[in-house]
XYZ file of C-alpha atoms in Angstrom:
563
model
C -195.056 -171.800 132.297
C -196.469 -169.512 129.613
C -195.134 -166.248 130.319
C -197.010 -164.312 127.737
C -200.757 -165.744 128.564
C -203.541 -164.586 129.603
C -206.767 -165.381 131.595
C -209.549 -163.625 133.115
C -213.298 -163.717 133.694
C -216.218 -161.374 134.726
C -218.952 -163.202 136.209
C -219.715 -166.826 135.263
C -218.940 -167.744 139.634
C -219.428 -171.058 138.530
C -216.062 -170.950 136.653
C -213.674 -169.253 139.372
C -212.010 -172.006 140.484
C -211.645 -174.059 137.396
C -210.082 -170.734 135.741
C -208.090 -170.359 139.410
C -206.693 -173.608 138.724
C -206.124 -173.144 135.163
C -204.257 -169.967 135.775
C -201.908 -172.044 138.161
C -201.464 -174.582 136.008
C -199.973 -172.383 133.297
C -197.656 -170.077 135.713
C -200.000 -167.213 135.597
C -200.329 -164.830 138.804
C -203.470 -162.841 139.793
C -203.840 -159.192 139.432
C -205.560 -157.711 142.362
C -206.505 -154.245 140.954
C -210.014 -154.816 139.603
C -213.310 -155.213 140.475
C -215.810 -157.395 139.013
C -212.886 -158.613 136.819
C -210.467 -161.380 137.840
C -207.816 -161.480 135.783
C -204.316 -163.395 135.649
C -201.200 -162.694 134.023
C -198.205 -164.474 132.785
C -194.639 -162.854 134.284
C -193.325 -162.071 130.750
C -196.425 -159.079 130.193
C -194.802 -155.754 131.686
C -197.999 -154.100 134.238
C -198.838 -150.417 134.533
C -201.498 -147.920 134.989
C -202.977 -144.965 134.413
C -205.381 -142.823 135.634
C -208.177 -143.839 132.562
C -207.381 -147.560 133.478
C -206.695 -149.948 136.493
C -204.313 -152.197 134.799
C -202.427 -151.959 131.417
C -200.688 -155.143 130.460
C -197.350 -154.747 127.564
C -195.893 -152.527 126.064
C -197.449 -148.701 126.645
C -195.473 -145.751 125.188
C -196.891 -142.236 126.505
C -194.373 -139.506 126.076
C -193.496 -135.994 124.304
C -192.459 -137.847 121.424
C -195.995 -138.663 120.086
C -199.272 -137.279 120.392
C -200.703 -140.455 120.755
C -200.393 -143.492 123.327
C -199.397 -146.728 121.251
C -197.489 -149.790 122.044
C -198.345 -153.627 122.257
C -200.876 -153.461 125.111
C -204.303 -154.636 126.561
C -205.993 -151.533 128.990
C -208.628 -152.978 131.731
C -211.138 -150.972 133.676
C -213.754 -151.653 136.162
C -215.805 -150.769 139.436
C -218.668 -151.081 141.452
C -221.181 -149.932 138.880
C -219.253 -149.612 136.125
C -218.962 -151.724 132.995
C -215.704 -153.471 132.675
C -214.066 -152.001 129.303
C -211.099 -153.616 127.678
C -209.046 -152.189 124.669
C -206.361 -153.549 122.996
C -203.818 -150.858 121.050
C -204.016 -150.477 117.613
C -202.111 -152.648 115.456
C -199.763 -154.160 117.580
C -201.738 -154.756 120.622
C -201.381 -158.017 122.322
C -203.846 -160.780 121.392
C -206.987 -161.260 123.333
C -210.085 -163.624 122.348
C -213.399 -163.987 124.274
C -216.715 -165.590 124.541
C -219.764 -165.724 127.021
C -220.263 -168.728 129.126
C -222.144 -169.038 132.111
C -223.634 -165.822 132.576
C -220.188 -163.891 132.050
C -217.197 -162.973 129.733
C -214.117 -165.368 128.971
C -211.057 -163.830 128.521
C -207.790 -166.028 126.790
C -204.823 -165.583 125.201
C -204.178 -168.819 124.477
C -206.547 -171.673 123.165
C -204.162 -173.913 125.488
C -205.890 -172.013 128.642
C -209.113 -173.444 127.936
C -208.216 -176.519 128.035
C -209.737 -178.105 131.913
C -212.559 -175.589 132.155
C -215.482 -177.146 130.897
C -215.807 -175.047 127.296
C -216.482 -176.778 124.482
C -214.959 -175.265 121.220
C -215.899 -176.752 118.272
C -214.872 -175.251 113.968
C -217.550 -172.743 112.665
C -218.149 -173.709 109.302
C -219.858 -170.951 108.569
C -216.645 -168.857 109.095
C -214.341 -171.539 106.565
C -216.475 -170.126 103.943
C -216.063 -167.007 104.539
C -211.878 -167.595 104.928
C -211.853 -169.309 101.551
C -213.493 -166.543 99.765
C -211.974 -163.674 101.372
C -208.351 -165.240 102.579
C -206.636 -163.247 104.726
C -208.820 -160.628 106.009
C -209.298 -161.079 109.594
C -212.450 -159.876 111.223
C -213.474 -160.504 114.798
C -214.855 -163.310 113.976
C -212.339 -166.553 114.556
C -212.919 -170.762 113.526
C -214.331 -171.896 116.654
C -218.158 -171.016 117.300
C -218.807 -168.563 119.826
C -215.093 -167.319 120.234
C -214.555 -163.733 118.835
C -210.633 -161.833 119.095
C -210.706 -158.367 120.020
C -208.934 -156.921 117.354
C -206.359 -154.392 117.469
C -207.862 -150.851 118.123
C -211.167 -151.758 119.651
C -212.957 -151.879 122.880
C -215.106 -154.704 124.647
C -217.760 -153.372 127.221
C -219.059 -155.524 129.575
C -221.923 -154.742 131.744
C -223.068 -158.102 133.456
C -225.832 -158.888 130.891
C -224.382 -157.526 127.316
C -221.185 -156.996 125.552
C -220.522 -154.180 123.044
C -217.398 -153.941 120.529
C -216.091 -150.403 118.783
C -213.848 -149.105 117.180
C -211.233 -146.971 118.546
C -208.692 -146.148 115.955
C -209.561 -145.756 111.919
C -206.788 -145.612 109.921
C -208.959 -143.184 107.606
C -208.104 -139.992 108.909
C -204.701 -140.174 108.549
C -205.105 -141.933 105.077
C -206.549 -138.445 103.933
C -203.976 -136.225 104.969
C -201.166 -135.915 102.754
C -197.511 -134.938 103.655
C -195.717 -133.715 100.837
C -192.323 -134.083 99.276
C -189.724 -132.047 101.696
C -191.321 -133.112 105.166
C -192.075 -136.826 104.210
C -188.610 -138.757 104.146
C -187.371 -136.793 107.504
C -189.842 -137.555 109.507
C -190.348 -141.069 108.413
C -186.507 -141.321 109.110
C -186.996 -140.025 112.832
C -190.762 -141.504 113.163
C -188.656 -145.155 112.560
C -186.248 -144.613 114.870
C -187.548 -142.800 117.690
C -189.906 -146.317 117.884
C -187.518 -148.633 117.322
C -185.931 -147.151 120.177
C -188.862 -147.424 122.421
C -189.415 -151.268 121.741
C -185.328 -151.162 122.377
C -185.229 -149.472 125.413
C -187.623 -151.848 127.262
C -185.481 -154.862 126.477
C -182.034 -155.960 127.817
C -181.648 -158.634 124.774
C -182.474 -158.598 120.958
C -182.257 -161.030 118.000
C -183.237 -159.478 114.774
C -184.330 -161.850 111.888
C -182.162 -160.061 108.819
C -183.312 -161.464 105.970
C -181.194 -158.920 104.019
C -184.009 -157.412 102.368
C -184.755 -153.697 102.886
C -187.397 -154.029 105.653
C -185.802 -156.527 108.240
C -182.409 -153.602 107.232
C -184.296 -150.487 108.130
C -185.077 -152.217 111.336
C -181.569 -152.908 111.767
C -180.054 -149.357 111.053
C -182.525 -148.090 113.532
C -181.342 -149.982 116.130
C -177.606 -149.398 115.393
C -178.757 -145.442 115.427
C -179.870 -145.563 118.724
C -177.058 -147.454 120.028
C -178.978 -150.790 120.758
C -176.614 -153.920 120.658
C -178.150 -156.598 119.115
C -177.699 -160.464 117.073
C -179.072 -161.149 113.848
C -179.972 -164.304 112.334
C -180.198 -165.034 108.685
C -181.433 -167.744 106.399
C -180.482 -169.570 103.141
C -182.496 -172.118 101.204
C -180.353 -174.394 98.449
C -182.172 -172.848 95.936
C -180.577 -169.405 94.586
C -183.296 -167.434 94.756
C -183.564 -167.961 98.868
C -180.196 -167.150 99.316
C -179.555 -163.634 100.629
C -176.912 -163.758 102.808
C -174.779 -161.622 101.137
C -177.639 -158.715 101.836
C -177.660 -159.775 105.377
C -173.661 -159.723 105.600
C -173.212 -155.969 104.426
C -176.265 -155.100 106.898
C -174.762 -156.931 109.499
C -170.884 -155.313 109.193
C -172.571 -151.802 108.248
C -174.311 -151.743 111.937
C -171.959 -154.047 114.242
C -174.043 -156.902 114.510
C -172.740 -160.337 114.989
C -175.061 -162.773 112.269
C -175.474 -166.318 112.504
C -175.702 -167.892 109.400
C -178.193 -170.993 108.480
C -179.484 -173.506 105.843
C -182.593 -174.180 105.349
C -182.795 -177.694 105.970
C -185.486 -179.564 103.604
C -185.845 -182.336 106.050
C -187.686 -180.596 108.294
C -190.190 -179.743 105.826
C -193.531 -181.999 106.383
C -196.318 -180.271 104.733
C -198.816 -182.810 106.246
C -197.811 -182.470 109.403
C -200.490 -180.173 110.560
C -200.257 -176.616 113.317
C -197.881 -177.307 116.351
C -200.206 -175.160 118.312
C -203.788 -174.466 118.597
C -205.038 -171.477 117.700
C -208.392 -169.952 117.512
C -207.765 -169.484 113.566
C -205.659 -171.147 111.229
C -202.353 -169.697 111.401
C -198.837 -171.843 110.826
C -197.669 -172.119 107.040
C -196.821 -175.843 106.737
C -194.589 -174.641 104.068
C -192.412 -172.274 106.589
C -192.128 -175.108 109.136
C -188.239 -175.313 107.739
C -187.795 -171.320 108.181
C -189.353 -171.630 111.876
C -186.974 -174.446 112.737
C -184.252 -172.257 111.644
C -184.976 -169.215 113.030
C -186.394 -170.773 116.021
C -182.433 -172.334 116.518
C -180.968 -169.214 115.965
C -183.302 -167.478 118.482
C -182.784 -169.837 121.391
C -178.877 -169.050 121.382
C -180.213 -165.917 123.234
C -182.818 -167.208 126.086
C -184.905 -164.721 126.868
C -184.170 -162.289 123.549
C -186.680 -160.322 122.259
C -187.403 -161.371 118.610
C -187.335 -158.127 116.401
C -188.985 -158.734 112.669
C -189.029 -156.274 109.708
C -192.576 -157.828 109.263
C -195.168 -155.089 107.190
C -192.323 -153.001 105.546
C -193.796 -154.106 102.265
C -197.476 -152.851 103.251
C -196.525 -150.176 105.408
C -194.186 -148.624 102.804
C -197.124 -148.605 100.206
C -195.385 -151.543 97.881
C -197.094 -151.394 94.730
C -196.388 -152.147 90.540
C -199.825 -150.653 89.613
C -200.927 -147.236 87.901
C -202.763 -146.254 91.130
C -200.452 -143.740 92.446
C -201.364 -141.748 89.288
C -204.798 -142.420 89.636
C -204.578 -140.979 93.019
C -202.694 -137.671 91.780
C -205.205 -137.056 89.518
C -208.106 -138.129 91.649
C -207.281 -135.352 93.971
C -206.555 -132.931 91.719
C -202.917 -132.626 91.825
C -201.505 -129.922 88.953
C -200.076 -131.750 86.529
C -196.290 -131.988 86.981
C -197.097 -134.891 89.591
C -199.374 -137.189 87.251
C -197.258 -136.953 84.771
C -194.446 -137.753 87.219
C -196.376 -141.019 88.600
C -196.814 -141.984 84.890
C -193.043 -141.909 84.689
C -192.352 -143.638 87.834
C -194.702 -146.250 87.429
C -193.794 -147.336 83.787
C -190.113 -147.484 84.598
C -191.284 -149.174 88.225
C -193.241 -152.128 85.827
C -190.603 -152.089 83.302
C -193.002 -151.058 80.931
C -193.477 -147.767 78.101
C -194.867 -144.459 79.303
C -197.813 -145.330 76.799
C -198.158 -149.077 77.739
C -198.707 -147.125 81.451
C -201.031 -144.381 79.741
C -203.165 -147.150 78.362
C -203.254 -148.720 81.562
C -204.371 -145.334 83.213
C -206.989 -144.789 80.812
C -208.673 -148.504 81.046
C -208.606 -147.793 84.644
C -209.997 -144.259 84.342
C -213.050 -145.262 82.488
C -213.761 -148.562 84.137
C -212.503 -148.332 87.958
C -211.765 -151.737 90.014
C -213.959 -152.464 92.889
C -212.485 -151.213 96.292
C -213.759 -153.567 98.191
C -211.820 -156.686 99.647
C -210.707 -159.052 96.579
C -212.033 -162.143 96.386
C -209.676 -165.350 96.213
C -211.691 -167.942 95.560
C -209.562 -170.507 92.995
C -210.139 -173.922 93.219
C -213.429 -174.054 96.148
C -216.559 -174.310 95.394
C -217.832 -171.204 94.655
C -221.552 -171.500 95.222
C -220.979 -172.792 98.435
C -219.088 -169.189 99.089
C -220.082 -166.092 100.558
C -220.808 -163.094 98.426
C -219.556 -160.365 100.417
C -216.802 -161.100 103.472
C -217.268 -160.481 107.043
C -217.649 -157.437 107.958
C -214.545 -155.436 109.728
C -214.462 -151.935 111.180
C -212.438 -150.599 108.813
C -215.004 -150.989 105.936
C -216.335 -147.148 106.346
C -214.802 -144.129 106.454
C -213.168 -144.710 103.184
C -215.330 -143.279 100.528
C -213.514 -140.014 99.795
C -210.115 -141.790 99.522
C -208.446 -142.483 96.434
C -207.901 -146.305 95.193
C -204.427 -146.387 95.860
C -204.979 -145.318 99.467
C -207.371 -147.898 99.841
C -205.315 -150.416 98.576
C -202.854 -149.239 101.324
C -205.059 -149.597 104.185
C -206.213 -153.209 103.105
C -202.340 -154.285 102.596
C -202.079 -153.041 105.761
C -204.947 -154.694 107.021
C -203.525 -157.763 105.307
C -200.548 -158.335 107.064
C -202.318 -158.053 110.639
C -203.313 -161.645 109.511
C -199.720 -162.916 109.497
C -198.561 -161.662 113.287
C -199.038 -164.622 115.276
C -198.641 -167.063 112.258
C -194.705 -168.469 112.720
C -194.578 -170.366 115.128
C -191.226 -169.938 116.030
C -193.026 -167.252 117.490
C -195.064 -169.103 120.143
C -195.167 -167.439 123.294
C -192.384 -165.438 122.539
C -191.566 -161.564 122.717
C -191.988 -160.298 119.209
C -191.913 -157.151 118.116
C -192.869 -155.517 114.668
C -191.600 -151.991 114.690
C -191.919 -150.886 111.713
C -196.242 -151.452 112.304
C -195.761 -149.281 114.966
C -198.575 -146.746 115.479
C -196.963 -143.816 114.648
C -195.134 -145.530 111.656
C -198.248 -146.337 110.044
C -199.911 -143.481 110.183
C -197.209 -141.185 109.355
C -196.867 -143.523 105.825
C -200.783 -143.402 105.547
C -200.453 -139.723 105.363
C -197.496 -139.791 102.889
C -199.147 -139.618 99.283
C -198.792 -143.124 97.292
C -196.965 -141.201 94.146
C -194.226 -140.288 96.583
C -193.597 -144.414 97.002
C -192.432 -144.499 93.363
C -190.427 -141.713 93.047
C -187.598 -142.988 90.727
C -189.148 -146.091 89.387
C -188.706 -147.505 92.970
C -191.020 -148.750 95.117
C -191.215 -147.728 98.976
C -189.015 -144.930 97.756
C -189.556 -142.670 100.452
C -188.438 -145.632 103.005
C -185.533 -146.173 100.338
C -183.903 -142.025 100.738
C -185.134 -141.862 104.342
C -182.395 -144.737 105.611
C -179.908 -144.497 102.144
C -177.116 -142.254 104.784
C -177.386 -145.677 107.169
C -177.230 -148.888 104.928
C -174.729 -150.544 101.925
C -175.946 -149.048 98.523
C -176.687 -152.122 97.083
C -179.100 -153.002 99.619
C -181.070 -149.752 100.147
C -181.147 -149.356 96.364
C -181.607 -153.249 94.988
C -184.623 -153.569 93.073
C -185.370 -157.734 93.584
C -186.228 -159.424 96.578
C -185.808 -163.266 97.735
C -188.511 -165.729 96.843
C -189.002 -168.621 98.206
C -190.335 -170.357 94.777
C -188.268 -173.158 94.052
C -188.668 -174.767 97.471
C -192.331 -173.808 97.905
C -192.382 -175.560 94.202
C -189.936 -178.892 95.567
C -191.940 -179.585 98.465
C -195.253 -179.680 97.217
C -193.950 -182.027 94.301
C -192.009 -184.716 96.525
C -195.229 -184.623 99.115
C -198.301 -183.809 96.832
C -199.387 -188.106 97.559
C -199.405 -186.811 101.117
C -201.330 -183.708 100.541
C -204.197 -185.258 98.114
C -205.931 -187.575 101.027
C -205.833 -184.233 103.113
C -207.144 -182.236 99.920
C -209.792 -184.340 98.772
C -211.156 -186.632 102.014
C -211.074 -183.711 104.510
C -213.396 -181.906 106.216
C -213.709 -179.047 103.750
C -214.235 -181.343 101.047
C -217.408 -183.599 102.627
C -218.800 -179.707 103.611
C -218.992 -179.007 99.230
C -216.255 -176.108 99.704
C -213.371 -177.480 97.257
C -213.512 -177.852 93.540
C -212.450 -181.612 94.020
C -212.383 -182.179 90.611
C -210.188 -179.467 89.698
C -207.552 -180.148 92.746
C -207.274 -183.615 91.606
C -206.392 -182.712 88.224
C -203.846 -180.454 89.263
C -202.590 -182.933 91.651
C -201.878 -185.679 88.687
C -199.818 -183.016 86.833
C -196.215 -184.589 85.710
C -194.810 -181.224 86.182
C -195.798 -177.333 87.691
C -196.032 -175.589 84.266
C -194.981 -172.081 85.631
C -197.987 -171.112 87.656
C -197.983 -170.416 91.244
C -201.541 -172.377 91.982
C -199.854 -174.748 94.140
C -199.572 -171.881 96.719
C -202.980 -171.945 97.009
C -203.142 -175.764 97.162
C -200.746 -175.643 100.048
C -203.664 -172.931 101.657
C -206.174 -175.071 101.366
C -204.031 -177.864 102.671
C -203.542 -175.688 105.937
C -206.969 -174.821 106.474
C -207.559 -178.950 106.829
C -204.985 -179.470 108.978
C -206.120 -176.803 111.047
C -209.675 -177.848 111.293
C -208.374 -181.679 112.060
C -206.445 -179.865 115.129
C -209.164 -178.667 116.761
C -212.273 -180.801 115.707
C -210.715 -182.769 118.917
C -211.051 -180.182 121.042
C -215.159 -179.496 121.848
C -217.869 -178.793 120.026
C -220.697 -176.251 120.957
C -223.305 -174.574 118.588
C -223.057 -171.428 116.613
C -223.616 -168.140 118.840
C -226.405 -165.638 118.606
C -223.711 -163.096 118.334
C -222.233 -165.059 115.100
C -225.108 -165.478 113.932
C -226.059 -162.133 113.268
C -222.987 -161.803 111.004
């Protein structure tokens, strides 16, 4: 049974029974509300409509609260003579990937669905450069040749011969308002809350992953605000610097939450043991195969409980320990009590001078950092790269904003990459409220100075929930780090990890610096740098590709190819 998939077509009759059967294999039921469109549906996505569309699958919030209609959802429309449009909501919407076969559209949630139906799926090379040049910025484009994902806030059109893509949310326009000082924390205090309570309100059970860190503990004072009952689950590694369960304890007690308690356990920790899923795009961290296990135990004491995750509080909440929020103050011509403020903030916020900061302004001032996606590159072969990434529909409508606000909008845009990568996750109900819709633009619109106030980062986040958590959490200035046993693994399993490195398929296509991972790999000892993070990457990537080069094989797309 997969309670959270998805399968439909349009056109392609020569595929209607094999998806039929498909469908039936996997527990999925057909909706009978569309024409031109046959589309099934697991039992675990909620079904609604509205007068613009014939079916709405998830979550769809539509009240006085808002102004605007968000949620986790997937909207379907069509008719006799009509196209048949499908949008997902921005930012959380639920997952949906397609291609054209046989005359028609393919529509999946899962790569699982496919298999049985005669489509061949095979890795787009093309797109692995791409990834290892420009990691973690996700683009319609996905690994497997002629298989594109609808991203969140767009709509596909479909009219029987040709399929069109655009945009329907930016997060632009909200990125150049600005809500000032007074209005900012309040509403972000009721903007959090009012959708955490939505997501709560639609569920009967939740388990909330408290890592004890200020994110997953704004999610849980929301919840104990409204009145939601609810677990939480927390996590130690051996290693000090994983261990916050004291966080998680005063979080816990503070909002009336029972917390189970467990140890990471090293054992289940294979880095070479490659995705437990398929998935149109890499996504599992080898390395948080121990968390998963975990968490995925403490989950499944509650069957059925809907997973809640303090996921994007860093990007959402503008973390930075950069000069750009003065940059930004004086990019927009702010009088000069807040520049000089920022300059404050952000030397006490880098543990630096005011003049160490001033210098750092200045360098900046006369020689400004490209805005454009960063390029992470280390240890590929960079000639065998991509110059510029792929392109994404938030690229334009960003020139008049200053750099800080663009850096928010790509950490933002960021962490969209990591939603369906846990897999204790798989197929179950996850939600991420604090990327809710109205969350994220409401922070968008706060200015990026206003996330330092005090030295602090996400400051406003910090004074908006300080009434309704423990001191020492709202106010702690570290966070855990998962270091030393990021560092432990890859030494005890780096002779697992150097066939996979060096004899894979990313290495006989000229994309890895062999030379340099090798040396790297014979090191006695890590000598303080972190590039074995990026090692473990590249080591996903492989296993990822070895996953799925089983799985079909068809040519490159005319649609990919005009990339």
């Amino acid at each position: 049974m997969m309670d959270r998939g998805l399968l439909g077509i349009a056109g392609a009759p020569g595929l209607e029974s094999a998806v039929a059967q498909a469908a039936a294999d996997h527990g999925l039921d057909r909706i009978d509300k569309l024409d031109g469109l046959t589309l099934y549906a697991g039992a675990g996505l909620k079904r609604s409509c509205s007068p613009a569309s014939n079916v709405i699958l998830g979550d769809y919030f539509s009240n006085e609260s808002f102004s605007v209609e968000w949620g986790s959802f997937l909207t379907f429309s069509s008719g006799p003579g009509k196209p048949t449009e499908i949008a997902r909501a921005p930012l959380t919407g639920l997952p949906l990937y397609w291609c054209r076969t046989g005359g028609g559209l393919l529509l999946f949630s899962h790569l699982e669905l496919l298999r049985g139906l005669d489509i061949e799926t095979g890795v787009d090379v093309d797109f692995l450069r791409h990834l290892l040049a420009y990691s973690n910025h996700r683009t319609a484009r996905t690994g497997l040749a002629g298989v594109e994902e609808l991203l969140p806030g767009t709509r596909l059109a479909f009219d029987g011969h040709v399929t069109q893509v655009k945009s329907i949310w930016s997060p632009w326009p909200h990125a150049g308002r600005q809500i000032y000082d007074r209005d900012a924390v309040p509403l972000l205090d009721i903007t959090i809350r009012k959708c955490v309570s939505a997501w709560a309100n639609e569920r009967q059970q939740i388990m909330l992953e408290l890592s004890g860190g200020l994110d997953s503990s704004i999610v849980a004072a929301a919840l104990a605000a409204g009145d939601h009952g609810f677990a939480a689950a927390t996590i130690a590694t051996a290693s000090p610097d994983g261990d916050e369960r004291r966080y998680a304890r005063a979080v816990a007690e503070r909002c009336g939450a029972a917390l189970a308690e467990y140890i990471h356990d090293d054992s289940e920790l294979d880095l070479a043991a490659g995705p437990r899923f398929l998935s149109p795009r890499p996504s599992t961290y080898g390395v948080l195969a121990g968390i998963d296990a975990a968490l995925g135990t403490a989950t499944a004491q509650l069957p059925g409980a809907s997973i809640f995750t303090g996921i994007g509080g860093d990007n959402v909440f503008a973390i930075t320990h950069s000069i750009l929020p003065v940059i930004d103050a004086l990019r927009i011509h702010e009088p000069i009590r807040r520049p000089a403020a920022a300059l404050r903030d952000c030397a006490r916020l880098c543990d630096v001078t005011i003049w160490h900061a001033a210098r750092a302004v200045y360098r900046h001032w006369r020689r400004p950092p490209a805005t454009g996606w960063p390029r992470e590159d280390d240890y590929s072969c960079r000639s065998a790269l991509p110059d510029v990434p792929l392109p994404h529909a938030w690229d334009h409508g960003g020139e008049r904003i200053p750099p800080g606000k663009i850096r928010h909008v790509q950490s933002i845009q960021r962490i969209l990459d990591f939603l369906d990568r846990p897999g204790r996750w798989h197929g179950r109900d996850v939600v991420a409220p604090l990327l809710s819709q109205p969350v994220v633009e409401l922070c968008l619109s706060i200015p990026s100075w206003q996330w330092v106030v005090g030295g602090r980062d996400r400051a406003a986040a910090r004074q908006a929930f300080a009434p309704r958590l423990p001191e020492f959490v709202v106010w702690r200035r570290n966070k855990g780090r998962l270091e030393t046993l990021c560092a432990k693994a890859f030494i005890e399993q780096r002779a697992r990890l150097r066939p996979i490195l060096l004899e894979g398929r990313l290495a006989r296509e000229g994309l890895l610096d062999r030379e340099r991972i090798e040396a790297y790999l014979a090191r006695e000892r890590l000598a303080g740098d972190y590039d074995y993070f990026r090692l473990l990457e590249l080591a996903d990537v492989e296993l990822w590709v070895a996953s799925i080069e089983g799985f079909g094989r068809v040519p490159t797309s005319l649609a990919q190819r005009a990339y």
